[in-house]
mmCIF file of C-alpha atoms and ligand atoms in Angstrom:
data_model
loop_
_atom_site.group_PDB
_atom_site.id
_atom_site.type_symbol
_atom_site.label_atom_id
_atom_site.label_comp_id
_atom_site.label_asym_id
_atom_site.label_seq_id
_atom_site.Cartn_x
_atom_site.Cartn_y
_atom_site.Cartn_z
ATOM 1 C CA UNK Q 1 -41.011 28.100 -24.827
ATOM 2 C CA UNK Q 2 -42.877 29.112 -21.689
ATOM 3 C CA UNK Q 3 -40.412 28.985 -18.771
ATOM 4 C CA UNK Q 4 -42.771 27.036 -16.522
ATOM 5 C CA UNK Q 5 -42.987 24.181 -19.116
ATOM 6 C CA UNK Q 6 -39.362 23.445 -18.443
ATOM 7 C CA UNK Q 7 -39.671 22.875 -14.692
ATOM 8 C CA UNK Q 8 -39.536 19.407 -13.157
ATOM 9 C CA UNK Q 9 -41.976 18.470 -10.344
ATOM 10 C CA UNK Q 10 -39.543 19.791 -7.724
ATOM 11 C CA UNK Q 11 -39.537 23.191 -9.396
ATOM 12 C CA UNK Q 12 -36.060 22.898 -10.901
ATOM 13 C CA UNK Q 13 -35.280 23.652 -14.529
ATOM 14 C CA UNK Q 14 -35.149 20.545 -16.742
ATOM 15 C CA UNK Q 15 -32.411 22.176 -18.754
ATOM 16 C CA UNK Q 16 -30.290 25.190 -17.988
ATOM 17 C CA UNK Q 17 -29.165 28.061 -20.181
ATOM 18 C CA UNK Q 18 -26.126 27.452 -22.400
ATOM 19 C CA UNK Q 19 -23.191 29.711 -23.108
ATOM 20 C CA UNK Q 20 -24.455 30.046 -26.694
ATOM 21 C CA UNK Q 21 -27.740 31.469 -25.371
ATOM 22 C CA UNK Q 22 -25.896 34.554 -24.134
ATOM 23 C CA UNK Q 23 -24.978 37.544 -26.341
ATOM 24 C CA UNK Q 24 -21.391 37.049 -27.551
ATOM 25 C CA UNK Q 25 -20.376 40.531 -26.454
ATOM 26 C CA UNK Q 26 -21.593 39.726 -22.904
ATOM 27 C CA UNK Q 27 -19.581 36.485 -22.798
ATOM 28 C CA UNK Q 28 -16.511 38.308 -24.149
ATOM 29 C CA UNK Q 29 -16.886 41.089 -21.599
ATOM 30 C CA UNK Q 30 -17.020 38.768 -18.582
ATOM 31 C CA UNK Q 31 -14.326 36.439 -19.949
ATOM 32 C CA UNK Q 32 -12.087 39.486 -20.317
ATOM 33 C CA UNK Q 33 -12.548 39.964 -16.586
ATOM 34 C CA UNK Q 34 -11.650 36.282 -15.931
ATOM 35 C CA UNK Q 35 -15.212 35.600 -14.881
ATOM 36 C CA UNK Q 36 -17.524 32.803 -16.103
ATOM 37 C CA UNK Q 37 -21.252 32.097 -15.681
ATOM 38 C CA UNK Q 38 -22.017 29.053 -13.540
ATOM 39 C CA UNK Q 39 -25.283 27.845 -15.078
ATOM 40 C CA UNK Q 40 -23.896 26.417 -18.363
ATOM 41 C CA UNK Q 41 -21.572 24.257 -16.242
ATOM 42 C CA UNK Q 42 -23.748 23.619 -13.183
ATOM 43 C CA UNK Q 43 -25.009 20.170 -14.183
ATOM 44 C CA UNK Q 44 -21.473 19.141 -15.125
ATOM 45 C CA UNK Q 45 -20.129 20.188 -11.732
ATOM 46 C CA UNK Q 46 -23.094 18.829 -9.793
ATOM 47 C CA UNK Q 47 -24.676 16.073 -11.879
ATOM 48 C CA UNK Q 48 -27.948 14.693 -10.647
ATOM 49 C CA UNK Q 49 -27.883 11.684 -8.305
ATOM 50 C CA UNK Q 50 -24.553 10.150 -9.381
ATOM 51 C CA UNK Q 51 -21.118 11.684 -9.870
ATOM 52 C CA UNK Q 52 -19.478 11.660 -13.288
ATOM 53 C CA UNK Q 53 -16.839 8.944 -13.152
ATOM 54 C CA UNK Q 54 -13.885 8.600 -15.497
ATOM 55 C CA UNK Q 55 -12.269 5.798 -13.499
ATOM 56 C CA UNK Q 56 -12.582 2.406 -15.175
ATOM 57 C CA UNK Q 57 -12.979 -0.890 -13.366
ATOM 58 C CA UNK Q 58 -9.541 -2.214 -14.239
ATOM 59 C CA UNK Q 59 -6.901 -4.769 -13.314
ATOM 60 C CA UNK Q 60 -3.123 -4.795 -13.574
ATOM 61 C CA UNK Q 61 -1.769 -8.358 -13.746
ATOM 62 C CA UNK Q 62 1.367 -8.812 -11.689
ATOM 63 C CA UNK Q 63 2.757 -11.388 -14.118
ATOM 64 C CA UNK Q 64 2.410 -8.845 -16.961
ATOM 65 C CA UNK Q 65 4.039 -5.922 -15.134
ATOM 66 C CA UNK Q 66 6.699 -7.804 -13.121
ATOM 67 C CA UNK Q 67 9.110 -8.510 -16.034
ATOM 68 C CA UNK Q 68 9.074 -4.808 -16.958
ATOM 69 C CA UNK Q 69 9.726 -3.814 -13.364
ATOM 70 C CA UNK Q 70 12.725 -6.182 -13.243
ATOM 71 C CA UNK Q 71 13.911 -4.774 -16.583
ATOM 72 C CA UNK Q 72 13.711 -1.268 -15.078
ATOM 73 C CA UNK Q 73 16.208 -2.633 -12.530
ATOM 74 C CA UNK Q 74 18.628 -3.214 -15.425
ATOM 75 C CA UNK Q 75 17.793 -0.069 -17.387
ATOM 76 C CA UNK Q 76 17.759 2.517 -14.611
ATOM 77 C CA UNK Q 77 20.209 2.510 -11.712
ATOM 78 C CA UNK Q 78 18.704 3.501 -8.361
ATOM 79 C CA UNK Q 79 20.578 6.832 -8.299
ATOM 80 C CA UNK Q 80 18.845 7.753 -11.573
ATOM 81 C CA UNK Q 81 15.442 6.854 -10.148
ATOM 82 C CA UNK Q 82 15.581 7.431 -6.365
ATOM 83 C CA UNK Q 83 12.353 5.467 -6.306
ATOM 84 C CA UNK Q 84 12.247 2.771 -9.023
ATOM 85 C CA UNK Q 85 8.506 2.643 -9.495
ATOM 86 C CA UNK Q 86 6.132 1.688 -12.292
ATOM 87 C CA UNK Q 87 2.908 3.589 -11.677
ATOM 88 C CA UNK Q 88 -0.440 1.845 -12.243
ATOM 89 C CA UNK Q 89 -2.390 4.323 -14.380
ATOM 90 C CA UNK Q 90 -6.137 3.876 -14.702
ATOM 91 C CA UNK Q 91 -6.906 4.013 -18.461
ATOM 92 C CA UNK Q 92 -9.921 6.201 -17.707
ATOM 93 C CA UNK Q 93 -7.490 8.933 -16.661
ATOM 94 C CA UNK Q 94 -4.642 8.286 -19.130
ATOM 95 C CA UNK Q 95 -0.915 8.057 -18.479
ATOM 96 C CA UNK Q 96 -0.307 11.645 -17.344
ATOM 97 C CA UNK Q 97 -2.427 11.818 -14.223
ATOM 98 C CA UNK Q 98 -0.693 8.838 -12.572
ATOM 99 C CA UNK Q 99 -3.817 7.767 -10.698
ATOM 100 C CA UNK Q 100 -5.401 4.355 -10.087
ATOM 101 C CA UNK Q 101 -8.537 6.107 -8.840
ATOM 102 C CA UNK Q 102 -9.078 9.878 -8.582
ATOM 103 C CA UNK Q 103 -7.707 9.937 -5.035
ATOM 104 C CA UNK Q 104 -5.339 6.964 -4.942
ATOM 105 C CA UNK Q 105 -1.891 6.695 -6.513
ATOM 106 C CA UNK Q 106 -0.486 3.177 -6.739
ATOM 107 C CA UNK Q 107 2.939 2.075 -7.916
ATOM 108 C CA UNK Q 108 5.050 -1.066 -7.881
ATOM 109 C CA UNK Q 109 8.488 -0.338 -6.451
ATOM 110 C CA UNK Q 110 11.596 -2.458 -7.008
ATOM 111 C CA UNK Q 111 14.719 -2.394 -4.880
ATOM 112 C CA UNK Q 112 17.703 -4.639 -5.560
ATOM 113 C CA UNK Q 113 20.270 -6.034 -3.106
ATOM 114 C CA UNK Q 114 22.552 -3.352 -1.700
ATOM 115 C CA UNK Q 115 20.538 -0.462 -3.085
ATOM 116 C CA UNK Q 116 19.313 2.473 -1.039
ATOM 117 C CA UNK Q 117 16.347 4.668 -1.952
ATOM 118 C CA UNK Q 118 17.570 7.795 -0.178
ATOM 119 C CA UNK Q 119 15.965 9.547 2.756
ATOM 120 C CA UNK Q 120 13.255 12.112 2.129
ATOM 121 C CA UNK Q 121 9.947 13.337 3.456
ATOM 122 C CA UNK Q 122 6.973 14.832 1.695
ATOM 123 C CA UNK Q 123 3.509 16.217 2.209
ATOM 124 C CA UNK Q 124 1.677 13.240 0.630
ATOM 125 C CA UNK Q 125 1.177 10.218 2.852
ATOM 126 C CA UNK Q 126 2.377 6.818 1.636
ATOM 127 C CA UNK Q 127 2.098 3.183 2.632
ATOM 128 C CA UNK Q 128 3.976 0.107 1.414
ATOM 129 C CA UNK Q 129 2.420 -3.324 1.068
ATOM 130 C CA UNK Q 130 5.137 -5.906 0.443
ATOM 131 C CA UNK Q 131 4.613 -8.248 -2.525
ATOM 132 C CA UNK Q 132 7.768 -10.350 -2.777
ATOM 133 C CA UNK Q 133 11.325 -10.798 -1.563
ATOM 134 C CA UNK Q 134 13.144 -10.818 1.753
ATOM 135 C CA UNK Q 135 15.757 -8.484 3.170
ATOM 136 C CA UNK Q 136 14.100 -5.166 2.330
ATOM 137 C CA UNK Q 137 13.455 -2.536 4.961
ATOM 138 C CA UNK Q 138 11.999 0.940 5.326
ATOM 139 C CA UNK Q 139 13.233 3.295 8.015
ATOM 140 C CA UNK Q 140 10.546 5.728 9.205
ATOM 141 C CA UNK Q 141 11.680 8.482 11.570
ATOM 142 C CA UNK Q 142 14.526 6.343 12.847
ATOM 143 C CA UNK Q 143 12.432 3.181 13.260
ATOM 144 C CA UNK Q 144 13.726 0.413 11.015
ATOM 145 C CA UNK Q 145 10.897 -1.753 9.697
ATOM 146 C CA UNK Q 146 11.710 -5.087 8.108
ATOM 147 C CA UNK Q 147 9.639 -5.871 5.011
ATOM 148 C CA UNK Q 148 8.223 -9.371 4.704
ATOM 149 C CA UNK Q 149 5.615 -10.254 2.075
ATOM 150 C CA UNK Q 150 2.192 -8.998 3.190
ATOM 151 C CA UNK Q 151 3.530 -6.465 5.709
ATOM 152 C CA UNK Q 152 1.975 -2.988 5.722
ATOM 153 C CA UNK Q 153 4.278 -0.082 6.557
ATOM 154 C CA UNK Q 154 3.068 3.497 6.991
ATOM 155 C CA UNK Q 155 5.021 6.579 6.033
ATOM 156 C CA UNK Q 156 2.663 9.374 7.126
ATOM 157 C CA UNK Q 157 2.867 12.934 5.778
ATOM 158 C CA UNK Q 158 6.169 14.702 6.497
ATOM 159 C CA UNK Q 159 7.737 11.623 8.132
ATOM 160 C CA UNK Q 160 11.289 10.854 7.031
ATOM 161 C CA UNK Q 161 11.597 7.587 5.144
ATOM 162 C CA UNK Q 162 14.235 5.674 3.214
ATOM 163 C CA UNK Q 163 14.336 2.159 1.844
ATOM 164 C CA UNK Q 164 17.129 -0.395 1.621
ATOM 165 C CA UNK Q 165 17.796 -4.036 0.839
ATOM 166 C CA UNK Q 166 20.177 -6.254 2.843
ATOM 167 C CA UNK Q 167 19.137 -9.590 1.317
ATOM 168 C CA UNK Q 168 19.392 -11.241 -2.086
ATOM 169 C CA UNK Q 169 16.968 -11.240 -5.006
ATOM 170 C CA UNK Q 170 14.514 -8.520 -5.919
ATOM 171 C CA UNK Q 171 12.195 -6.952 -3.344
ATOM 172 C CA UNK Q 172 8.922 -5.542 -4.692
ATOM 173 C CA UNK Q 173 6.172 -3.701 -2.902
ATOM 174 C CA UNK Q 174 3.028 -1.786 -3.681
ATOM 175 C CA UNK Q 175 3.116 1.927 -2.879
ATOM 176 C CA UNK Q 176 -0.223 3.624 -2.189
ATOM 177 C CA UNK Q 177 -0.263 7.402 -1.748
ATOM 178 C CA UNK Q 178 -2.846 10.140 -1.355
ATOM 179 C CA UNK Q 179 -0.719 12.073 -3.868
ATOM 180 C CA UNK Q 180 -3.499 12.944 -6.379
ATOM 181 C CA UNK Q 181 -5.428 14.971 -3.818
ATOM 182 C CA UNK Q 182 -2.352 16.644 -2.332
ATOM 183 C CA UNK Q 183 -1.062 17.502 -5.822
ATOM 184 C CA UNK Q 184 -4.447 18.930 -6.808
ATOM 185 C CA UNK Q 185 -4.266 21.119 -3.689
ATOM 186 C CA UNK Q 186 -0.906 22.454 -4.976
ATOM 187 C CA UNK Q 187 0.553 21.229 -1.720
ATOM 188 C CA UNK Q 188 2.793 18.373 -2.895
ATOM 189 C CA UNK Q 189 6.540 18.690 -2.330
ATOM 190 C CA UNK Q 190 9.468 16.741 -0.886
ATOM 191 C CA UNK Q 191 12.552 17.562 1.186
ATOM 192 C CA UNK Q 192 15.710 15.457 0.940
ATOM 193 C CA UNK Q 193 17.679 14.557 4.043
ATOM 194 C CA UNK Q 194 20.840 12.729 5.112
ATOM 195 C CA UNK Q 195 20.569 9.006 5.912
ATOM 196 C CA UNK Q 196 18.708 8.399 9.158
ATOM 197 C CA UNK Q 197 20.407 7.056 12.251
ATOM 198 C CA UNK Q 198 18.150 4.047 12.669
ATOM 199 C CA UNK Q 199 17.793 2.490 16.108
ATOM 200 C CA UNK Q 200 19.014 -1.098 16.285
ATOM 201 C CA UNK Q 201 15.875 -2.322 18.086
ATOM 202 C CA UNK Q 202 12.754 -3.888 16.583
ATOM 203 C CA UNK Q 203 9.873 -1.715 15.401
ATOM 204 C CA UNK Q 204 6.916 -0.999 17.729
ATOM 205 C CA UNK Q 205 4.718 -3.720 16.175
ATOM 206 C CA UNK Q 206 7.043 -6.267 17.771
ATOM 207 C CA UNK Q 207 7.100 -4.987 21.341
ATOM 208 C CA UNK Q 208 4.618 -2.166 22.031
ATOM 209 C CA UNK Q 209 1.486 -3.029 20.068
ATOM 210 C CA UNK Q 210 1.532 -6.807 19.993
ATOM 211 C CA UNK Q 211 -2.113 -7.389 20.946
ATOM 212 C CA UNK Q 212 -5.353 -5.488 20.535
ATOM 213 C CA UNK Q 213 -6.616 -4.205 23.891
ATOM 214 C CA UNK Q 214 -3.161 -3.921 25.429
ATOM 215 C CA UNK Q 215 -1.371 -0.588 25.318
ATOM 216 C CA UNK Q 216 1.847 0.601 26.887
ATOM 217 C CA UNK Q 217 0.616 1.957 30.256
ATOM 218 C CA UNK Q 218 2.543 5.189 29.858
ATOM 219 C CA UNK Q 219 0.516 6.034 26.748
ATOM 220 C CA UNK Q 220 -2.691 6.386 28.842
ATOM 221 C CA UNK Q 221 -3.682 9.984 29.347
ATOM 222 C CA UNK Q 222 -0.509 11.180 27.729
ATOM 223 C CA UNK Q 223 -1.051 14.725 26.511
ATOM 224 C CA UNK Q 224 1.318 14.398 23.593
ATOM 225 C CA UNK Q 225 0.743 10.992 22.077
ATOM 226 C CA UNK Q 226 2.702 9.931 19.084
ATOM 227 C CA UNK Q 227 0.353 10.513 16.184
ATOM 228 C CA UNK Q 228 1.345 7.276 14.499
ATOM 229 C CA UNK Q 229 2.342 4.867 17.274
ATOM 230 C CA UNK Q 230 2.365 1.753 15.084
ATOM 231 C CA UNK Q 231 3.805 2.049 11.613
ATOM 232 C CA UNK Q 232 4.294 -1.631 10.733
ATOM 233 C CA UNK Q 233 1.566 -4.276 10.618
ATOM 234 C CA UNK Q 234 3.159 -7.705 10.099
ATOM 235 C CA UNK Q 235 1.223 -9.984 7.758
ATOM 236 C CA UNK Q 236 1.706 -13.056 9.919
ATOM 237 C CA UNK Q 237 -0.318 -11.342 12.677
ATOM 238 C CA UNK Q 238 -3.005 -10.079 10.291
ATOM 239 C CA UNK Q 239 -3.423 -13.482 8.638
ATOM 240 C CA UNK Q 240 -3.723 -15.207 12.008
ATOM 241 C CA UNK Q 241 -6.252 -12.615 13.203
ATOM 242 C CA UNK Q 242 -8.303 -13.113 10.027
ATOM 243 C CA UNK Q 243 -8.401 -16.864 10.637
ATOM 244 C CA UNK Q 244 -9.611 -16.301 14.197
ATOM 245 C CA UNK Q 245 -12.234 -13.788 13.038
ATOM 246 C CA UNK Q 246 -13.436 -16.190 10.323
ATOM 247 C CA UNK Q 247 -14.146 -18.813 12.973
ATOM 248 C CA UNK Q 248 -16.715 -16.524 14.652
ATOM 249 C CA UNK Q 249 -18.128 -14.797 11.555
ATOM 250 C CA UNK Q 250 -21.324 -15.907 9.838
ATOM 251 C CA UNK Q 251 -20.739 -17.274 6.337
ATOM 252 C CA UNK Q 252 -22.552 -14.404 4.630
ATOM 253 C CA UNK Q 253 -20.636 -11.695 6.521
ATOM 254 C CA UNK Q 254 -17.288 -10.150 5.607
ATOM 255 C CA UNK Q 255 -14.168 -11.476 7.287
ATOM 256 C CA UNK Q 256 -12.343 -8.167 7.127
ATOM 257 C CA UNK Q 257 -9.994 -6.357 9.507
ATOM 258 C CA UNK Q 258 -9.286 -2.633 9.427
ATOM 259 C CA UNK Q 259 -5.791 -1.384 10.119
ATOM 260 C CA UNK Q 260 -6.215 1.254 12.855
ATOM 261 C CA UNK Q 261 -4.185 3.375 15.202
ATOM 262 C CA UNK Q 262 -4.032 1.113 18.300
ATOM 263 C CA UNK Q 263 -4.180 4.062 20.699
ATOM 264 C CA UNK Q 264 -7.224 5.758 19.208
ATOM 265 C CA UNK Q 265 -9.045 3.036 17.278
ATOM 266 C CA UNK Q 266 -9.279 5.530 14.407
ATOM 267 C CA UNK Q 267 -8.099 4.786 10.850
ATOM 268 C CA UNK Q 268 -4.313 4.720 10.998
ATOM 269 C CA UNK Q 269 -3.985 7.542 8.451
ATOM 270 C CA UNK Q 270 -6.195 10.594 7.894
ATOM 271 C CA UNK Q 271 -6.788 10.276 4.153
ATOM 272 C CA UNK Q 272 -6.664 6.626 3.096
ATOM 273 C CA UNK Q 273 -8.084 3.543 4.811
ATOM 274 C CA UNK Q 274 -6.618 0.032 4.772
ATOM 275 C CA UNK Q 275 -8.130 -3.354 5.453
ATOM 276 C CA UNK Q 276 -7.410 -7.025 4.872
ATOM 277 C CA UNK Q 277 -10.109 -9.480 3.885
ATOM 278 C CA UNK Q 278 -10.327 -13.245 3.916
ATOM 279 C CA UNK Q 279 -12.640 -14.125 1.056
ATOM 280 C CA UNK Q 280 -14.313 -17.471 1.520
ATOM 281 C CA UNK Q 281 -13.999 -19.861 -1.394
ATOM 282 C CA UNK Q 282 -16.954 -20.710 -3.581
ATOM 283 C CA UNK Q 283 -19.222 -17.961 -2.292
ATOM 284 C CA UNK Q 284 -20.220 -14.598 -3.779
ATOM 285 C CA UNK Q 285 -19.438 -11.604 -1.602
ATOM 286 C CA UNK Q 286 -21.222 -8.355 -2.559
ATOM 287 C CA UNK Q 287 -20.328 -5.439 -0.276
ATOM 288 C CA UNK Q 288 -22.647 -2.447 -0.117
ATOM 289 C CA UNK Q 289 -22.213 0.088 -2.888
ATOM 290 C CA UNK Q 290 -20.196 2.976 -1.457
ATOM 291 C CA UNK Q 291 -19.145 6.503 -2.283
ATOM 292 C CA UNK Q 292 -15.456 5.665 -1.719
ATOM 293 C CA UNK Q 293 -13.135 4.540 -4.487
ATOM 294 C CA UNK Q 294 -10.674 1.773 -3.767
ATOM 295 C CA UNK Q 295 -7.741 -0.291 -4.915
ATOM 296 C CA UNK Q 296 -7.652 -4.006 -4.168
ATOM 297 C CA UNK Q 297 -4.458 -6.046 -4.146
ATOM 298 C CA UNK Q 298 -4.558 -9.855 -4.179
ATOM 299 C CA UNK Q 299 -2.354 -11.123 -1.346
ATOM 300 C CA UNK Q 300 -3.081 -14.817 -1.878
ATOM 301 C CA UNK Q 301 -5.427 -16.992 -3.893
ATOM 302 C CA UNK Q 302 -7.385 -16.650 -7.091
ATOM 303 C CA UNK Q 303 -10.880 -15.667 -8.095
ATOM 304 C CA UNK Q 304 -12.842 -13.022 -9.922
ATOM 305 C CA UNK Q 305 -14.550 -9.716 -9.273
ATOM 306 C CA UNK Q 306 -17.421 -8.117 -11.098
ATOM 307 C CA UNK Q 307 -17.136 -4.333 -10.914
ATOM 308 C CA UNK Q 308 -19.940 -2.360 -12.566
ATOM 309 C CA UNK Q 309 -20.555 -5.264 -14.948
ATOM 310 C CA UNK Q 310 -16.879 -5.802 -15.838
ATOM 311 C CA UNK Q 311 -15.533 -9.239 -14.868
ATOM 312 C CA UNK Q 312 -11.875 -9.359 -13.852
ATOM 313 C CA UNK Q 313 -10.219 -12.718 -13.134
ATOM 314 C CA UNK Q 314 -7.405 -12.324 -10.655
ATOM 315 C CA UNK Q 315 -4.574 -14.211 -9.054
ATOM 316 C CA UNK Q 316 -1.882 -13.500 -6.481
ATOM 317 C CA UNK Q 317 -0.130 -10.153 -6.975
ATOM 318 C CA UNK Q 318 -2.819 -8.596 -9.182
ATOM 319 C CA UNK Q 319 -4.211 -5.130 -8.401
ATOM 320 C CA UNK Q 320 -7.713 -3.837 -9.185
ATOM 321 C CA UNK Q 321 -9.235 -0.360 -9.347
ATOM 322 C CA UNK Q 322 -12.785 0.142 -8.063
ATOM 323 C CA UNK Q 323 -14.502 3.430 -9.009
ATOM 324 C CA UNK Q 324 -16.685 5.392 -6.589
ATOM 325 C CA UNK Q 325 -20.310 4.160 -6.333
ATOM 326 C CA UNK Q 326 -19.430 0.874 -8.066
ATOM 327 C CA UNK Q 327 -21.508 -2.283 -7.756
ATOM 328 C CA UNK Q 328 -19.080 -5.016 -6.749
ATOM 329 C CA UNK Q 329 -19.118 -8.802 -6.300
ATOM 330 C CA UNK Q 330 -16.027 -10.827 -5.363
ATOM 331 C CA UNK Q 331 -15.630 -14.583 -5.636
ATOM 332 C CA UNK Q 332 -12.643 -16.722 -4.560
ATOM 333 C CA UNK Q 333 -12.161 -19.990 -6.410
ATOM 334 C CA UNK Q 334 -10.557 -23.163 -5.058
ATOM 335 C CA UNK Q 335 -9.566 -21.993 -1.596
ATOM 336 C CA UNK Q 336 -9.992 -18.869 0.489
ATOM 337 C CA UNK Q 337 -8.338 -15.765 -0.942
ATOM 338 C CA UNK Q 338 -6.806 -12.810 0.902
ATOM 339 C CA UNK Q 339 -7.284 -9.247 -0.320
ATOM 340 C CA UNK Q 340 -5.698 -5.969 0.750
ATOM 341 C CA UNK Q 341 -7.973 -2.944 0.325
ATOM 342 C CA UNK Q 342 -6.980 0.728 0.081
ATOM 343 C CA UNK Q 343 -9.864 3.211 0.037
ATOM 344 C CA UNK Q 344 -10.486 6.934 0.399
ATOM 345 C CA UNK Q 345 -13.275 6.507 2.978
ATOM 346 C CA UNK Q 346 -11.367 8.349 5.770
ATOM 347 C CA UNK Q 347 -11.084 11.407 3.535
ATOM 348 C CA UNK Q 348 -14.755 11.203 2.546
ATOM 349 C CA UNK Q 349 -15.832 10.746 6.189
ATOM 350 C CA UNK Q 350 -13.744 13.732 7.273
ATOM 351 C CA UNK Q 351 -15.435 15.808 4.586
ATOM 352 C CA UNK Q 352 -18.839 14.662 5.818
ATOM 353 C CA UNK Q 353 -20.248 12.888 2.763
ATOM 354 C CA UNK Q 354 -19.215 9.228 2.961
ATOM 355 C CA UNK Q 355 -22.202 7.024 2.101
ATOM 356 C CA UNK Q 356 -22.968 3.409 1.485
ATOM 357 C CA UNK Q 357 -26.159 2.222 -0.077
HETATM 358 O O1 GTQ S 401 9.031 5.403 -1.713
HETATM 359 O O2 GTQ S 401 9.072 7.425 -0.992
HETATM 360 O O3 GTQ S 401 5.720 5.412 -5.389
HETATM 361 O O4 GTQ S 401 8.270 9.306 -2.577
HETATM 362 C C1 GTQ S 401 6.162 7.696 -5.028
HETATM 363 C C2 GTQ S 401 6.805 8.673 -4.324
HETATM 364 C C3 GTQ S 401 7.183 6.032 -3.656
HETATM 365 C C4 GTQ S 401 8.700 6.589 -1.804
HETATM 366 C C5 GTQ S 401 6.350 6.384 -4.699
HETATM 367 C C6 GTQ S 401 7.635 8.335 -3.263
HETATM 368 C C7 GTQ S 401 7.826 7.004 -2.938
#
C-alpha cells in the first residue's frame, strides 16, 4: 500500500503500525530494555474525539443493599472493620477496583449505637452524606459535627476524623472519596491517632457561616485562613435555600446549589465537587453533556434518569453512577425530588480540560 493512501484529510494516518509489523528480534531487543513503541498503542491511549469509557450507567438500590449493610453490623464488629462500609462497585470496573466512576469511590457506612470508628487521617479526601438515623457524629480536627439525614460533612486530605454514635438505631451515610486517583498516584496511606479532644461547642456551620454573604470580620484579609472553614453543611439549610432559589428560577433552568468554601467561593474541596438539586416534578431536565463523571444520590422523592440510553428508575436512598461525557435526562415523578451530586469537575478544571457541550 502506498503510504499516502492511508492519510486522512488532515494528514494523519488512518491506521497506525502494529506490534506485529515490527521484526520480532527488534521487539524483543527493546522489550529487554523495558522500552515499548508508542504507535501500536497511541490510538488506545488517545482515542479520537471521545475517551474510552468502561464505567457503566448504573444504579445501586438502597432497599437492596441496606439489609446486607445491617447484616454486616451483626457479622463484623466495629473493631474488626474500623470502617463498616459496603463499597458501591461499578460493574464496568469489577469488584477489585472499588470505584463507582474512575475517579469517585462511594461506600455506604454503618455505625451502631455506642460504636466508635477510631481516629485516623489519610491522604485521600472524603465526605459523608447522611442517609438515615440520628445520634451519629463525625469529629474533624476537634470539631464535633452532628449527623442528621441530608447533612454533608467534609473530611479533607490529612484532616483527623473519627465517627461515633450516641443515639439509638442504625446510622448510615454515604462516603465519597477521591481515593481512586490518589491510589493510582501511589500516594494513598493513613495514619492512626488517639481519640480527639473534641470541643464541646457547635460546629462552624451553626455560628460562623450561617448566611451567604456574611463572614466573620476577622477572616477578612487574614494571611493564614483556615483552608476549610466550613466542614458541615446542614440539610435543613440547603433544602430551605433550594426552595428559595426555585421561587426565582425559570422552569426550564436547574434549581441547583453548589457547596463552596464560604470564604473563597471556590469548590469546598480541590478534587471533588458537590451540589444539591431540586428536580421539578413532571418535567424533563437534561443538563449539558460534560467531561466530568459523577455520582448522584437520591435525597428525597422518586423518578427516573436516562443515562446514555439506559433508563434507571430511582427512589429515596438510591445511588447512580454517571460516566464521563454521558447524555443525561432526569425526571421526577409525583412531587419534586432532591438529588445530591458528587462530580470530579474540580479536578478536571484544575487540570485544564473540563468541558461541557
Ligand atoms: O470513614 O474514614 O468509606 O477511611 C473509606 C475509607 C470511609 C472513613 C471509607 C475511610 C473512611
